[in-house]
Tab-separated table of C-alpha atoms in Angstrom:
chain	number	residue	atom	x	y	z
A	1	UNK	CA	30.351	-31.296	27.886
A	2	UNK	CA	28.754	-28.025	26.021
A	3	UNK	CA	31.555	-26.657	23.760
A	4	UNK	CA	33.680	-23.567	24.925
A	5	UNK	CA	33.090	-20.505	23.422
A	6	UNK	CA	35.159	-20.582	19.998
A	7	UNK	CA	35.458	-16.708	19.909
A	8	UNK	CA	38.057	-14.827	22.143
A	9	UNK	CA	36.760	-12.555	24.656
A	10	UNK	CA	38.566	-9.469	26.109
A	11	UNK	CA	38.930	-9.450	30.008
A	12	UNK	CA	35.895	-7.515	30.484
A	13	UNK	CA	33.836	-9.673	28.335
A	14	UNK	CA	35.445	-13.188	29.788
A	15	UNK	CA	34.387	-11.343	33.604
A	16	UNK	CA	30.865	-10.729	32.573
A	17	UNK	CA	30.309	-14.040	30.491
A	18	UNK	CA	31.281	-15.579	33.828
A	19	UNK	CA	29.199	-13.963	36.141
A	20	UNK	CA	26.499	-14.506	34.019
A	21	UNK	CA	27.076	-18.321	33.876
A	22	UNK	CA	27.685	-18.238	38.072
A	23	UNK	CA	24.087	-16.513	38.128
A	24	UNK	CA	22.694	-19.156	35.861
A	25	UNK	CA	24.397	-22.096	37.478
A	26	UNK	CA	22.731	-20.736	40.826
A	27	UNK	CA	19.418	-21.453	39.418
A	28	UNK	CA	20.039	-25.019	38.173
A	29	UNK	CA	21.501	-24.054	34.434
A	30	UNK	CA	25.167	-25.315	33.800
A	31	UNK	CA	26.244	-23.747	30.397
A	32	UNK	CA	29.857	-24.879	31.270
A	33	UNK	CA	28.918	-28.426	31.827
A	34	UNK	CA	26.024	-28.545	30.010
A	35	UNK	CA	23.726	-29.753	32.775
A	36	UNK	CA	20.243	-28.904	33.717
A	37	UNK	CA	18.103	-28.775	37.352
A	38	UNK	CA	14.731	-28.243	37.248
A	39	UNK	CA	13.803	-24.428	38.280
A	40	UNK	CA	13.562	-23.745	41.910
A	41	UNK	CA	10.681	-21.274	42.754
A	42	UNK	CA	11.605	-18.057	45.061
A	43	UNK	CA	14.966	-17.373	43.244
A	44	UNK	CA	14.836	-14.197	41.083
A	45	UNK	CA	17.535	-11.950	39.802
A	46	UNK	CA	18.480	-9.320	37.512
A	47	UNK	CA	21.745	-8.518	36.462
A	48	UNK	CA	23.078	-5.917	33.850
A	49	UNK	CA	25.669	-6.039	31.017
A	50	UNK	CA	26.356	-2.229	30.048
A	51	UNK	CA	28.875	-0.615	27.596
A	52	UNK	CA	29.261	1.899	24.976
A	53	UNK	CA	28.727	1.085	20.861
A	54	UNK	CA	31.843	-1.180	19.852
A	55	UNK	CA	32.339	-2.752	23.635
A	56	UNK	CA	31.025	-6.367	22.643
A	57	UNK	CA	27.678	-6.456	24.336
A	58	UNK	CA	26.036	-7.994	21.091
A	59	UNK	CA	28.987	-10.323	20.583
A	60	UNK	CA	28.732	-11.614	24.413
A	61	UNK	CA	24.729	-11.812	24.536
A	62	UNK	CA	24.996	-14.170	21.134
A	63	UNK	CA	27.872	-16.022	22.896
A	64	UNK	CA	25.745	-16.556	25.439
A	65	UNK	CA	22.488	-17.732	23.786
A	66	UNK	CA	24.805	-20.362	21.983
A	67	UNK	CA	25.577	-21.549	25.363
A	68	UNK	CA	22.584	-22.186	26.832
A	69	UNK	CA	21.371	-23.759	23.778
A	70	UNK	CA	23.661	-26.303	23.487
A	71	UNK	CA	23.277	-26.920	27.208
A	72	UNK	CA	19.721	-28.125	26.417
A	73	UNK	CA	17.692	-24.639	27.254
A	74	UNK	CA	14.637	-24.637	25.167
A	75	UNK	CA	14.280	-21.404	23.153
A	76	UNK	CA	11.195	-19.108	23.245
A	77	UNK	CA	10.715	-17.184	20.139
A	78	UNK	CA	7.618	-15.595	20.679
A	79	UNK	CA	5.560	-17.330	17.630
A	80	UNK	CA	4.403	-20.568	18.711
A	81	UNK	CA	5.088	-22.586	22.030
A	82	UNK	CA	4.633	-26.275	21.999
A	83	UNK	CA	3.285	-28.601	24.505
A	84	UNK	CA	4.411	-27.510	28.134
A	85	UNK	CA	7.143	-29.924	30.022
A	86	UNK	CA	7.473	-29.209	33.609
A	87	UNK	CA	11.064	-30.300	33.640
A	88	UNK	CA	12.290	-27.584	30.537
A	89	UNK	CA	14.263	-24.742	31.007
A	90	UNK	CA	13.894	-21.858	28.606
A	91	UNK	CA	15.383	-18.991	27.600
A	92	UNK	CA	13.975	-15.872	25.406
A	93	UNK	CA	15.836	-13.117	23.946
A	94	UNK	CA	13.891	-9.936	23.997
A	95	UNK	CA	14.250	-5.836	22.492
A	96	UNK	CA	11.807	-3.182	22.750
A	97	UNK	CA	10.992	-2.696	19.129
A	98	UNK	CA	10.774	-4.861	15.876
A	99	UNK	CA	13.681	-3.532	14.561
A	100	UNK	CA	15.862	-3.866	17.415
A	101	UNK	CA	15.018	-7.747	17.462
A	102	UNK	CA	15.907	-7.916	13.707
A	103	UNK	CA	19.307	-6.731	14.217
A	104	UNK	CA	19.704	-9.765	16.237
A	105	UNK	CA	18.354	-11.972	14.024
A	106	UNK	CA	20.521	-11.238	11.409
A	107	UNK	CA	23.092	-12.036	13.777
A	108	UNK	CA	21.878	-15.312	14.309
A	109	UNK	CA	20.147	-14.853	17.458
A	110	UNK	CA	16.356	-15.559	17.419
A	111	UNK	CA	14.874	-12.281	19.215
A	112	UNK	CA	11.576	-11.211	19.597
A	113	UNK	CA	9.881	-8.256	20.804
A	114	UNK	CA	8.858	-7.849	24.652
A	115	UNK	CA	4.740	-7.571	23.341
A	116	UNK	CA	5.356	-11.115	21.586
A	117	UNK	CA	6.509	-12.599	24.603
A	118	UNK	CA	3.932	-10.760	26.578
A	119	UNK	CA	0.713	-12.368	24.439
A	120	UNK	CA	1.148	-15.731	23.339
A	121	UNK	CA	-0.454	-16.550	20.063
A	122	UNK	CA	-3.717	-18.764	19.573
A	123	UNK	CA	-3.438	-20.978	16.349
A	124	UNK	CA	-6.152	-22.215	14.095
A	125	UNK	CA	-6.375	-26.193	15.371
A	126	UNK	CA	-5.475	-27.556	11.907
A	127	UNK	CA	-2.299	-25.167	11.591
A	128	UNK	CA	-1.106	-26.154	15.211
A	129	UNK	CA	-0.839	-29.501	13.868
A	130	UNK	CA	1.810	-28.287	11.400
A	131	UNK	CA	3.638	-26.564	14.226
A	132	UNK	CA	3.819	-29.223	16.559
A	133	UNK	CA	5.060	-31.412	13.552
A	134	UNK	CA	7.760	-29.127	12.745
A	135	UNK	CA	8.686	-28.517	16.598
A	136	UNK	CA	8.977	-32.455	16.592
A	137	UNK	CA	6.122	-33.192	18.788
A	138	UNK	CA	3.691	-34.615	16.371
A	139	UNK	CA	4.000	-37.103	13.033
A	140	UNK	CA	3.511	-35.612	9.938
A	141	UNK	CA	-0.447	-34.344	9.453
A	142	UNK	CA	-2.629	-34.365	6.584
A	143	UNK	CA	-3.856	-30.846	6.497
A	144	UNK	CA	-7.015	-29.825	4.288
A	145	UNK	CA	-6.236	-27.474	1.599
A	146	UNK	CA	-2.478	-28.212	1.747
A	147	UNK	CA	-0.855	-30.446	-0.492
A	148	UNK	CA	2.281	-32.635	0.406
A	149	UNK	CA	4.504	-30.369	-1.678
A	150	UNK	CA	3.326	-27.435	0.530
A	151	UNK	CA	4.320	-29.302	3.628
A	152	UNK	CA	7.331	-30.171	2.227
A	153	UNK	CA	8.568	-26.374	1.567
A	154	UNK	CA	6.975	-25.702	5.155
A	155	UNK	CA	9.847	-28.531	6.763
A	156	UNK	CA	12.412	-27.534	4.538
A	157	UNK	CA	12.254	-23.682	5.511
A	158	UNK	CA	11.796	-24.799	9.029
A	159	UNK	CA	15.406	-26.561	9.184
A	160	UNK	CA	17.280	-23.539	7.694
A	161	UNK	CA	15.324	-20.935	10.012
A	162	UNK	CA	13.550	-22.398	12.706
A	163	UNK	CA	10.262	-19.823	12.498
A	164	UNK	CA	6.784	-21.148	12.415
A	165	UNK	CA	5.564	-18.222	10.875
A	166	UNK	CA	8.520	-18.228	8.001
A	167	UNK	CA	7.576	-22.084	7.811
A	168	UNK	CA	3.596	-21.612	7.316
A	169	UNK	CA	4.351	-18.713	5.202
A	170	UNK	CA	6.770	-20.880	2.815
A	171	UNK	CA	3.457	-23.138	2.250
A	172	UNK	CA	1.503	-20.618	1.285
A	173	UNK	CA	-0.182	-19.566	4.269
A	174	UNK	CA	-0.349	-15.786	6.081
A	175	UNK	CA	-0.562	-15.155	9.655
A	176	UNK	CA	-3.915	-14.255	9.409
A	177	UNK	CA	-4.887	-17.947	8.356
A	178	UNK	CA	-3.426	-19.463	11.232
A	179	UNK	CA	-3.122	-17.125	14.313
A	180	UNK	CA	-6.803	-16.606	15.325
A	181	UNK	CA	-6.317	-14.291	18.149
A	182	UNK	CA	-3.690	-13.359	21.188
A	183	UNK	CA	-3.651	-14.034	25.180
A	184	UNK	CA	-1.558	-12.650	27.873
A	185	UNK	CA	1.042	-14.815	28.970
A	186	UNK	CA	-0.551	-17.296	31.890
A	187	UNK	CA	2.790	-19.387	32.865
A	188	UNK	CA	5.958	-17.716	33.442
A	189	UNK	CA	9.246	-18.589	31.532
A	190	UNK	CA	13.007	-18.808	32.384
A	191	UNK	CA	15.794	-16.789	31.750
A	192	UNK	CA	15.628	-13.365	29.857
A	193	UNK	CA	18.043	-11.729	28.104
A	194	UNK	CA	16.813	-7.959	27.017
A	195	UNK	CA	18.798	-5.990	24.136
A	196	UNK	CA	18.628	-2.328	23.933
A	197	UNK	CA	17.395	-2.224	27.810
A	198	UNK	CA	18.187	1.359	28.007
A	199	UNK	CA	14.732	2.021	26.345
A	200	UNK	CA	12.765	0.190	28.855
A	201	UNK	CA	10.749	1.954	31.522
A	202	UNK	CA	9.703	0.728	35.221
A	203	UNK	CA	6.427	-0.873	33.820
A	204	UNK	CA	8.278	-2.683	31.159
A	205	UNK	CA	10.474	-4.131	33.708
A	206	UNK	CA	8.015	-4.863	35.987
A	207	UNK	CA	6.105	-6.980	33.192
A	208	UNK	CA	9.022	-8.800	32.634
A	209	UNK	CA	10.195	-9.679	36.071
A	210	UNK	CA	6.887	-11.265	36.836
A	211	UNK	CA	7.533	-13.693	33.846
A	212	UNK	CA	11.083	-13.994	34.051
A	213	UNK	CA	12.984	-14.969	37.565
A	214	UNK	CA	16.067	-14.223	35.763
A	215	UNK	CA	16.738	-11.267	33.753
A	216	UNK	CA	20.212	-10.130	31.975
A	217	UNK	CA	19.680	-6.519	30.567
A	218	UNK	CA	22.188	-5.370	27.877
A	219	UNK	CA	22.287	-1.776	27.691
A	220	UNK	CA	24.105	1.348	26.968
A	221	UNK	CA	24.408	4.008	29.644
A	222	UNK	CA	25.284	6.715	27.243
A	223	UNK	CA	21.740	6.711	25.352
A	224	UNK	CA	18.868	8.583	26.122
A	225	UNK	CA	16.784	7.549	28.786
A	226	UNK	CA	12.932	7.133	28.284
A	227	UNK	CA	10.621	9.908	27.801
A	228	UNK	CA	9.488	10.588	31.636
A	229	UNK	CA	12.055	9.151	33.448
A	230	UNK	CA	14.247	12.129	34.340
A	231	UNK	CA	17.254	11.215	32.320
A	232	UNK	CA	17.136	7.606	34.666
A	233	UNK	CA	17.474	4.094	32.931
A	234	UNK	CA	16.037	1.082	34.626
A	235	UNK	CA	19.852	-0.450	35.449
A	236	UNK	CA	20.706	2.513	37.121
A	237	UNK	CA	18.872	1.582	40.353
A	238	UNK	CA	20.722	-2.105	40.279
A	239	UNK	CA	23.488	-2.140	42.943
A	240	UNK	CA	27.189	-1.960	41.565
A	241	UNK	CA	27.158	-5.687	42.146
A	242	UNK	CA	24.456	-6.271	39.637
A	243	UNK	CA	26.370	-4.490	36.835
A	244	UNK	CA	28.952	-5.114	34.860
A	245	UNK	CA	30.455	-2.578	32.646
A	246	UNK	CA	32.354	-3.259	29.333
A	247	UNK	CA	34.830	-0.589	28.557
A	248	UNK	CA	37.214	-2.003	25.907
A	249	UNK	CA	36.189	-1.293	22.135
A	250	UNK	CA	37.128	-4.505	20.039
A	251	UNK	CA	39.374	-4.907	17.279
A	252	UNK	CA	36.064	-5.291	14.769
A	253	UNK	CA	35.021	-1.673	15.887
A	254	UNK	CA	38.521	-0.271	16.295
A	255	UNK	CA	39.612	2.294	13.041
A	256	UNK	CA	35.944	2.837	12.897
A	257	UNK	CA	35.499	6.461	12.030
A	258	UNK	CA	31.854	6.358	13.215
A	259	UNK	CA	32.481	4.828	16.455
A	260	UNK	CA	35.708	7.171	16.997
A	261	UNK	CA	33.153	10.090	16.828
A	262	UNK	CA	30.574	8.599	18.850
A	263	UNK	CA	33.210	7.882	21.146
A	264	UNK	CA	35.071	11.371	21.193
A	265	UNK	CA	32.130	12.827	22.456
A	266	UNK	CA	32.820	11.411	25.994
A	267	UNK	CA	35.654	14.233	26.259
A	268	UNK	CA	34.417	16.829	28.962
A	269	UNK	CA	36.163	19.624	27.140
A	270	UNK	CA	34.987	19.015	23.849
A	271	UNK	CA	32.445	21.684	22.147
A	272	UNK	CA	30.103	21.329	19.248
A	273	UNK	CA	32.120	23.472	16.618
A	274	UNK	CA	35.337	21.193	18.070
A	275	UNK	CA	33.258	18.057	16.881
A	276	UNK	CA	32.061	19.418	13.549
A	277	UNK	CA	35.593	19.961	12.838
A	278	UNK	CA	36.156	16.175	13.535
A	279	UNK	CA	33.396	15.177	11.596
A	280	UNK	CA	34.870	16.970	8.794
A	281	UNK	CA	38.171	15.841	8.823
A	282	UNK	CA	36.809	12.254	9.169
A	283	UNK	CA	34.793	12.786	5.908
A	284	UNK	CA	38.070	13.686	4.144
A	285	UNK	CA	39.786	10.687	5.259
A	286	UNK	CA	37.111	7.804	4.982
A	287	UNK	CA	34.191	7.297	3.033
A	288	UNK	CA	32.279	6.080	5.795
A	289	UNK	CA	31.680	9.500	6.952
A	290	UNK	CA	29.865	11.833	4.696
A	291	UNK	CA	29.889	15.741	5.153
A	292	UNK	CA	26.561	16.421	3.641
A	293	UNK	CA	25.501	19.921	2.395
A	294	UNK	CA	21.800	18.968	1.780
A	295	UNK	CA	19.443	16.060	2.982
A	296	UNK	CA	18.967	13.073	0.625
A	297	UNK	CA	15.132	12.457	-0.338
A	298	UNK	CA	16.362	9.116	-1.511
A	299	UNK	CA	17.590	8.082	2.002
A	300	UNK	CA	14.339	9.430	3.678
A	301	UNK	CA	12.077	6.653	1.759
A	302	UNK	CA	13.800	4.098	3.866
A	303	UNK	CA	15.857	5.443	6.980
A	304	UNK	CA	14.709	8.718	8.466
A	305	UNK	CA	16.641	11.601	8.932
A	306	UNK	CA	17.335	12.167	12.215
A	307	UNK	CA	16.400	15.217	14.071
A	308	UNK	CA	15.813	16.884	17.592
A	309	UNK	CA	12.907	19.526	17.135
A	310	UNK	CA	9.633	18.586	16.105
A	311	UNK	CA	9.470	21.431	14.049
A	312	UNK	CA	12.472	20.321	12.057
A	313	UNK	CA	11.134	16.723	11.597
A	314	UNK	CA	7.178	18.343	10.505
A	315	UNK	CA	9.324	20.790	7.475
A	316	UNK	CA	11.513	17.838	6.462
A	317	UNK	CA	8.515	15.759	5.896
A	318	UNK	CA	6.456	18.279	3.799
A	319	UNK	CA	9.988	19.036	2.003
A	320	UNK	CA	10.165	15.042	1.259
A	321	UNK	CA	6.568	14.748	0.306
A	322	UNK	CA	6.365	17.505	-1.988
A	323	UNK	CA	10.011	16.293	-3.844
A	324	UNK	CA	8.295	13.184	-4.342
A	325	UNK	CA	5.474	14.996	-5.756
A	326	UNK	CA	2.667	13.416	-3.203
A	327	UNK	CA	-0.647	14.971	-3.440
A	328	UNK	CA	-2.103	16.512	-0.017
A	329	UNK	CA	-4.970	14.283	0.413
A	330	UNK	CA	-3.174	10.817	-0.492
A	331	UNK	CA	-0.142	8.694	0.521
A	332	UNK	CA	2.069	7.156	-2.059
A	333	UNK	CA	3.168	3.593	-1.826
A	334	UNK	CA	6.666	3.614	-0.423
A	335	UNK	CA	5.954	6.575	1.666
A	336	UNK	CA	7.558	5.379	5.553
A	337	UNK	CA	5.456	6.162	8.509
A	338	UNK	CA	5.974	5.640	12.410
A	339	UNK	CA	3.398	3.856	14.557
A	340	UNK	CA	2.312	6.440	17.237
A	341	UNK	CA	0.336	3.998	19.406
A	342	UNK	CA	-2.919	2.256	18.962
A	343	UNK	CA	-6.412	3.923	19.524
A	344	UNK	CA	-9.014	1.761	20.877
A	345	UNK	CA	-11.360	1.955	23.656
A	346	UNK	CA	-10.539	-0.477	26.532
A	347	UNK	CA	-13.615	-2.838	25.128
A	348	UNK	CA	-11.292	-3.707	22.243
A	349	UNK	CA	-8.665	-4.808	24.273
A	350	UNK	CA	-8.147	-8.129	22.512
A	351	UNK	CA	-7.768	-6.192	19.253
A	352	UNK	CA	-5.360	-4.036	20.752
A	353	UNK	CA	-3.207	-7.136	22.024
A	354	UNK	CA	-3.706	-8.420	18.089
A	355	UNK	CA	-2.059	-5.163	16.717
A	356	UNK	CA	0.751	-4.846	19.226
A	357	UNK	CA	1.256	-8.827	18.800
A	358	UNK	CA	1.652	-8.052	14.893
A	359	UNK	CA	4.443	-5.539	15.524
A	360	UNK	CA	2.257	-2.249	15.667
A	361	UNK	CA	3.718	-0.929	18.640
A	362	UNK	CA	4.467	2.665	19.573
A	363	UNK	CA	7.743	3.665	17.407
A	364	UNK	CA	7.351	0.739	14.957
A	365	UNK	CA	8.681	1.748	11.193
A	366	UNK	CA	6.143	0.730	8.422
A	367	UNK	CA	6.321	1.117	4.752
A	368	UNK	CA	2.740	2.170	3.029
A	369	UNK	CA	1.898	-0.225	0.560
A	370	UNK	CA	-1.630	0.997	-0.430
A	371	UNK	CA	-5.418	1.194	0.892
A	372	UNK	CA	-6.848	-1.921	2.119
A	373	UNK	CA	-10.014	-3.929	0.771
A	374	UNK	CA	-12.012	-1.779	3.784
A	375	UNK	CA	-12.722	1.583	4.072
A	376	UNK	CA	-10.120	3.300	6.560
A	377	UNK	CA	-7.776	-0.038	6.262
A	378	UNK	CA	-4.363	0.324	4.821
A	379	UNK	CA	-2.028	-2.278	3.801
A	380	UNK	CA	1.365	-1.998	5.244
A	381	UNK	CA	5.077	-3.327	5.359
A	382	UNK	CA	6.132	-3.393	9.057
A	383	UNK	CA	9.907	-3.146	9.151
A	384	UNK	CA	11.712	-6.160	11.030
A	385	UNK	CA	9.002	-8.116	11.617
A	386	UNK	CA	9.086	-11.575	10.683
A	387	UNK	CA	5.594	-11.328	9.139
A	388	UNK	CA	5.751	-8.102	8.195
A	389	UNK	CA	2.872	-7.395	5.601
A	390	UNK	CA	-0.396	-6.610	7.023
A	391	UNK	CA	-3.667	-4.984	6.632
A	392	UNK	CA	-5.165	-2.811	9.496
A	393	UNK	CA	-7.423	-0.013	10.592
A	394	UNK	CA	-5.197	2.944	10.489
A	395	UNK	CA	-5.681	6.785	11.249
A	396	UNK	CA	-2.735	8.043	9.334
A	397	UNK	CA	-1.916	12.133	10.484
A	398	UNK	CA	0.363	14.097	8.336
A	399	UNK	CA	1.387	17.092	10.397
A	400	UNK	CA	1.988	20.688	8.624
A	401	UNK	CA	4.289	23.360	9.612
A	402	UNK	CA	2.368	26.199	12.116
A	403	UNK	CA	-0.953	23.806	11.887
A	404	UNK	CA	-2.003	22.643	15.360
A	405	UNK	CA	-4.511	19.788	13.660
A	406	UNK	CA	-2.684	17.387	11.177
A	407	UNK	CA	-4.089	16.379	8.002
A	408	UNK	CA	-5.746	12.787	8.127
A	409	UNK	CA	-5.532	11.513	4.540
A	410	UNK	CA	-6.734	7.810	5.634
A	411	UNK	CA	-8.882	6.993	8.757
A	412	UNK	CA	-11.080	4.303	10.548
A	413	UNK	CA	-12.993	5.024	13.426
A	414	UNK	CA	-10.046	3.535	15.523
A	415	UNK	CA	-7.048	1.240	15.000
A	416	UNK	CA	-3.415	1.992	14.778
A	417	UNK	CA	-2.342	5.619	14.511
A	418	UNK	CA	0.699	6.659	12.292
A	419	UNK	CA	2.809	9.592	11.647
A	420	UNK	CA	4.779	10.053	8.833
A	421	UNK	CA	8.370	8.633	9.238
A	422	UNK	CA	10.332	10.298	6.616
A	423	UNK	CA	11.978	12.196	9.847
A	424	UNK	CA	11.781	11.305	13.322
A	425	UNK	CA	13.233	12.672	16.693
A	426	UNK	CA	16.805	10.866	17.953
A	427	UNK	CA	14.671	9.778	21.069
A	428	UNK	CA	12.144	7.571	18.514
A	429	UNK	CA	15.279	6.335	16.798
A	430	UNK	CA	16.897	4.572	19.453
A	431	UNK	CA	16.707	0.666	19.127
A	432	UNK	CA	17.097	0.825	15.256
A	433	UNK	CA	19.740	0.921	13.007
A	434	UNK	CA	20.290	1.570	9.162
A	435	UNK	CA	22.830	1.219	6.819
A	436	UNK	CA	22.948	5.023	6.394
A	437	UNK	CA	22.108	7.383	8.912
A	438	UNK	CA	21.689	11.103	8.194
A	439	UNK	CA	21.927	13.278	10.970
A	440	UNK	CA	20.514	16.900	10.706
A	441	UNK	CA	23.264	18.945	12.373
A	442	UNK	CA	21.626	22.333	12.681
A	443	UNK	CA	19.476	20.822	15.122
A	444	UNK	CA	22.701	19.499	17.336
A	445	UNK	CA	23.732	22.864	17.081
A	446	UNK	CA	20.547	24.487	18.450
A	447	UNK	CA	20.609	21.961	21.364
A	448	UNK	CA	24.157	23.039	22.124
A	449	UNK	CA	23.434	26.611	22.035
A	450	UNK	CA	20.285	26.103	24.416
A	451	UNK	CA	23.111	24.920	27.020
A	452	UNK	CA	20.114	21.734	28.203
A	453	UNK	CA	21.890	18.732	30.330
A	454	UNK	CA	20.324	15.262	30.818
A	455	UNK	CA	21.617	13.162	33.566
A	456	UNK	CA	24.785	15.610	34.132
A	457	UNK	CA	25.922	15.370	30.356
A	458	UNK	CA	25.122	17.982	27.779
A	459	UNK	CA	22.266	17.110	26.080
A	460	UNK	CA	24.129	17.657	22.301
A	461	UNK	CA	26.294	15.288	23.226
A	462	UNK	CA	23.633	12.612	24.126
A	463	UNK	CA	21.834	13.313	21.007
A	464	UNK	CA	25.114	13.277	18.791
A	465	UNK	CA	25.997	9.821	20.455
A	466	UNK	CA	22.664	8.163	19.972
A	467	UNK	CA	22.218	9.544	15.825
A	468	UNK	CA	25.683	8.674	15.420
A	469	UNK	CA	25.604	5.132	16.430
A	470	UNK	CA	22.384	4.236	14.525
A	471	UNK	CA	24.686	4.083	11.397
A	472	UNK	CA	25.687	0.723	10.674
A	473	UNK	CA	28.126	1.390	7.785
A	474	UNK	CA	27.653	5.274	6.775
A	475	UNK	CA	27.213	8.422	8.718
A	476	UNK	CA	25.680	11.456	6.575
A	477	UNK	CA	26.454	14.725	8.838
A	478	UNK	CA	23.899	17.122	7.112
A	479	UNK	CA	25.012	20.845	7.936
A	480	UNK	CA	22.334	22.835	5.795
A	481	UNK	CA	18.819	23.262	5.591
A	482	UNK	CA	18.186	22.219	2.026
A	483	UNK	CA	16.973	19.052	0.436
A	484	UNK	CA	18.453	17.358	-2.919
A	485	UNK	CA	15.696	16.158	-5.392
A	486	UNK	CA	15.205	12.325	-5.640
A	487	UNK	CA	16.855	10.520	-8.050
A	488	UNK	CA	14.290	7.429	-8.196
A	489	UNK	CA	10.119	7.530	-7.424
A	490	UNK	CA	8.964	5.866	-4.697
A	491	UNK	CA	8.307	2.414	-4.598
A	492	UNK	CA	7.494	-0.892	-2.895
A	493	UNK	CA	9.670	-3.470	-4.997
A	494	UNK	CA	11.915	-3.954	-2.416
A	495	UNK	CA	9.827	-4.896	-0.036
A	496	UNK	CA	8.709	-7.962	-1.770
A	497	UNK	CA	8.627	-10.989	0.677
A	498	UNK	CA	9.818	-14.123	-0.560
A	499	UNK	CA	10.878	-17.226	1.321
A	500	UNK	CA	14.318	-18.200	1.857
A	501	UNK	CA	15.561	-20.292	-0.808
A	502	UNK	CA	15.181	-23.996	-0.280
A	503	UNK	CA	17.350	-27.155	-0.775
A	504	UNK	CA	14.758	-29.730	-0.800
A	505	UNK	CA	15.603	-32.756	-3.003
A	506	UNK	CA	12.792	-33.439	-5.748
A	507	UNK	CA	11.876	-29.861	-5.522
A	508	UNK	CA	13.284	-27.963	-8.730
A	509	UNK	CA	14.393	-24.106	-7.797
A	510	UNK	CA	11.566	-22.546	-9.422
A	511	UNK	CA	9.379	-24.581	-7.185
A	512	UNK	CA	11.175	-23.414	-4.029
A	513	UNK	CA	9.696	-19.754	-3.922
A	514	UNK	CA	5.937	-19.294	-3.373
C-alpha cells in the first residue's frame, strides 16, 4: 500500500488530489493502492489545477509527485534516462524556465525544463557506464582517467541528490565532458506535471501533448498571458469539467503582507492610489514590505528591478552600469544578463538544441563570469540550471536610451543573444522568484493612467499581482525614479559551484569537495 499523504489538505485541495488520482487510475496508475498497469495506447487527458498565490498548488504538486514515486512510477529528470522497459510507467515534472524548475527542486521535487524533456542527452559511452551504474542498471565500472575515489564521490552524491550531472560533477567531470549532443525525443513518456502553465503557449502545449498522454497543468489565472495570445492562457480552452480551482489561502500563506497585497488587487473598486496607501501601511507594520524611495543597485545585481515600460528598463540598466563604474565597451564579471533567444541559421539546428538544453532558452537569467577562451565566447552562470557554468558563443547587446541600435560589447558571428538583466519587464519575470523583489511603482502608475485592460481586468492590477508574487521574502515598492549607489562592487564569489557535502565513510571532510 502506498502511504497516505502526511499533510492535511483543505477541502478544495483534497478534491483536486482525488480528481488527479481518478484520472491516473483510469490510465493504470493507482496512487491509493500503489498498483501499476501497463500504459494503454489511445487514452489522453489534460487536467488543470488553478489557483492564486498561496492557494497550495505547489504543495499539491509535491504531494502528488511523492504518491506517484511511492507507487513505483519512474521519475524522468531530463538529465539521463536508462534502458527502456516496456512495462514501466513514467512521470516528469516540468517548468517553462530554469528558475521556475529550481524553485521546485529546492522543495524536493526533481523538476526540469520543457526543453530538457523535448530533447534528450547523448552521453559519451564510457561515462554512460557511470550513469547506468548510478541508476542501478550496471555493476560498478572501471573508467579510464577516473580514480576509485572519484567514483566513490559520484556514488555518495547520487545517494543524496539523484542527479546524474551532479554526481559526475562530484567526480570532477563537467557537462561538456560527458554530454556529446542532444536529440529530439523519439519515444513518448507517460504522465507530465507542468508548473507555471500560465506561461505556456499553444505550440508548447502541442509539443507536450505529443509526449505525454496524461498532462496535469498547474497555473495561476491571475498572471499575465504569453505575449501574442490576446490575454488567453492554454488552460482557458479546457472545459469546466477539466479545471479544478483552489480558492482557499492556506495557513502558511496567511498573515503574509505580500500575499495580502496581491489578493487585495482582486477588489474591482480598488484604485491605484488606494493600493499604494495599503502598501505604505503594510510597510509600517511589517518589515517584509519596504516603502523604498529609490532603487537599490546592490539588489539589481542578482534580482532585477521589475518594470512595465522598455524605456524605464533601459534607463535603469544604464544607471546601474554607471553606478558600478562599468566601461561602455566591456562587461564586468558579475553583471546580470537575460537570454533573448538563439541566433543561428536552420542548418545549425543541433547547436541550437545544445544551447537550449543547457539552459540558454529565451528569458533565462545569466550572470556574466568573463570572456571565454575563443573570440566571441563568454563564460556565464545560468541561474537555476543544474549544471550552471558554461562557455558559449554570445551576442551581448547593451541598449541605450534614445538609440535604436544597441551597443554590442561581445559578439560571435552567431550564438546565444543576451540583453542586460539588471532590470526586466514584469512579463519576462513570470515563472521566477527572488528573495527580495523591487517593483518600480511609477511604471505601474503609468499603466493605471493609460487605462488599459487585459482579459477584462485593468492591466496595472495584473502587472502588480505578477510583480508582487515574485517576492519570496521581501517586497520593495520603489516610489521614486532614483538609484542608490552600490555598497559593494560587482563580483562572482557567490556563484562558485561546489558539490553538496558528502558523508562517505573513509573520506576526510576536505576530500569531499572537488
